[in-house]
Amino acid sequence: MSQDLTREEHLAAIKKADREYYELDDPVLADEEYDALRRDYIDKYGAEDLNYVPGGATGDFDKFTHPSPVTSLSKWTKGVDDEADLVKKVEELWPVVIQPKFDGLTVVAYPNADGSCRFVTRGLGGRIGEVLPNFIREYEGPGVNKSGYAVRGEVYITQENFAKMNEELMAHGDEPMKNMRNAAAGLLRRKERSPYVDYLSYVCYELPGEDVTPQEARQIISSHTEFKVTSMQELASPNSALEEIEAYYDALKLQNTIPIDGIVVKSGQRNSLEKFGFTAHHPRNGFAYKALSEKFVTVVRDVIWQMGRRKATPVAIVDPVEIDGATVTRASLHNAAMIKELGLSIGATVEIHKANEIIPQITKVLEPGDTEITLAVCPSCGEPLEEINGQQFCNNPACDERIAQDIAFVGSKDVLNIDGLSIETARKMVAYWKEQYAAVKPTYTILFSFTAEMLAKLEGFAEKSAEKLYNSITAASQDVELPRFIKALCLPGIGTDVGKILADRFGSIEEINQVIAEAEEPQAMLQEINGIGPKTAEMLTSNKFSMAVNMLQRHVTIAPYAKQEAPAGEYAGKVFVLTGKMAKPRSFYVELIEAAGGKEGKSVSSKTDYLVIQDVNSTSAKAKKAREVGTQLISPEELENMLL
Ligand SMILES: [Zn+2]
């Protein structure tokens, strides 16, 4: 697919896929298509532009510089790379052990004096990670890592817990998570502890920077820490290496309990790090075996649309195919943009593929079909849907499904945590309300107007169960934490973190209102807060926000909140403008700046703190302007030294 692209388009396609995968939890490309895209790029243009780590530090959490870089292994891909090469590599590294390669989030546990740990992500280039504010409860507290070593492991979610979590999310009207790998990152990279963090597992396998054998690392981890340690197998002979690796991989795949995306192959020699050294990016004392995941061919018979809280998501109904012992009849399409990108129509013969996802995705159209896929109206209310960035939304505030989804959202664990309030119950509440109170248009706050008697009239409820739900609603509406209250407003753009950010900064709704009322430029003031963008600032200063607050305050009381401001780094909020040609890709420097809490500015003004320019003595217009307004001129090398 990359042959027809220009260099810029090709690079942009890779970055888009990075963003979809790491930031949006919404991957459009299959893993091997992504790998192929990168491989083709490197073949044509070299690896320099790709010298960044996708999903690097985001600037939201405290940074931590790894004393030894957290390295990644080079890959050997079955069906792409030469099999003789694999045998040769194994011979060099002999004796060799193999371990599962988990498809999760890499986290290093740095021990404190009391054996409690600081848990840090891999981050930018494996050098600067983020300190996770929350971790799996089992491993929080003292005495967990008494080894004295930093221990590297992988956080992942089991197939079973993934299904359980998604069931709960859907029962509350939330969208299920699509990808097991992203579940770990998505749950841990939140300021506020998600109730699902404890569904995650952590398994360890390495002591970063220590030149010990895999067996020694395993021994230290299992006897001096509370962490689980990965399984391991020694290979019998270099000549049967590929067979042995594949048998090991197949056995793990067959168990189908943990997400793996390959096999780690490591030298069991003493001092192997010193002996084999490093390439530019990878240690040479091991590599990762990757298998292309299997593909299946089927025919698309229909496309149905499932309504989430706002978004309509397309799902393809396909002719049944057997995959991993299960009959598959649905394939995920993610959004309307993907339908367009694939050129999909009903009747099309397609290739589908299943990685570590519950429902497989369509990766390619082999033969076009005959019927165009259309969606003009909301499947619930019949109003036209609005397309924003390739996604379809129902923006009708009177849409029954939307109201029901909001009710279930407010009841979910992350918001008011109302025990026993499912999406089905929410739908019944909306239907009952419309039947009984035709004159009063329902909104999600009808939830708080239901009495036990009213609930008892809903289908499937008896006096006792109605009483119980009524009591949970009443209890959940008292002394609500401020971040949860803000989330419960059900306003677009006021998502997971905004409530927490506002609460930490202002401490109360009254304070938020007052500060907004008194600010000369309230939107600009709000945007100076890290994590608040222009759309959110606009929403917070709108009538819609104050009306939603008033409405919810009639039903819900807020508990006092202790505000706290996060300590800011030296470069937090500083504005950097980059200009001219530089030794490394621009994106590399931008990521460094953002990781340090700084911002990239587009043009030089009195608000610019630094102009990054190769020749600091340049007489270009930008450089002159910078000197005029007192902006400091620094070279990219100085920038690196400053921020790394
Ligand atoms: Zn609708």
XYZ file of C-alpha atoms and ligand atoms in Angstrom, residues 307 310 377-385 393-402, ligand 1:
22
model
C -24.797 3.308 19.209
C -22.649 9.532 21.112
C -29.686 8.529 10.394
C -29.273 7.496 14.026
C -30.488 3.911 14.498
C -32.258 5.031 17.688
C -33.941 8.381 17.031
C -33.867 8.565 13.238
C -32.223 12.007 13.199
C -29.390 12.610 10.723
C -25.970 11.748 12.090
C -22.313 11.068 15.970
C -25.912 11.543 17.073
C -26.204 15.115 18.300
C -29.921 15.054 19.016
C -30.254 15.908 22.727
C -33.696 14.282 22.759
C -32.383 10.945 21.423
C -33.658 8.199 23.762
C -30.580 6.065 23.343
C -28.305 9.007 24.079
Zn -30.101 9.477 18.112
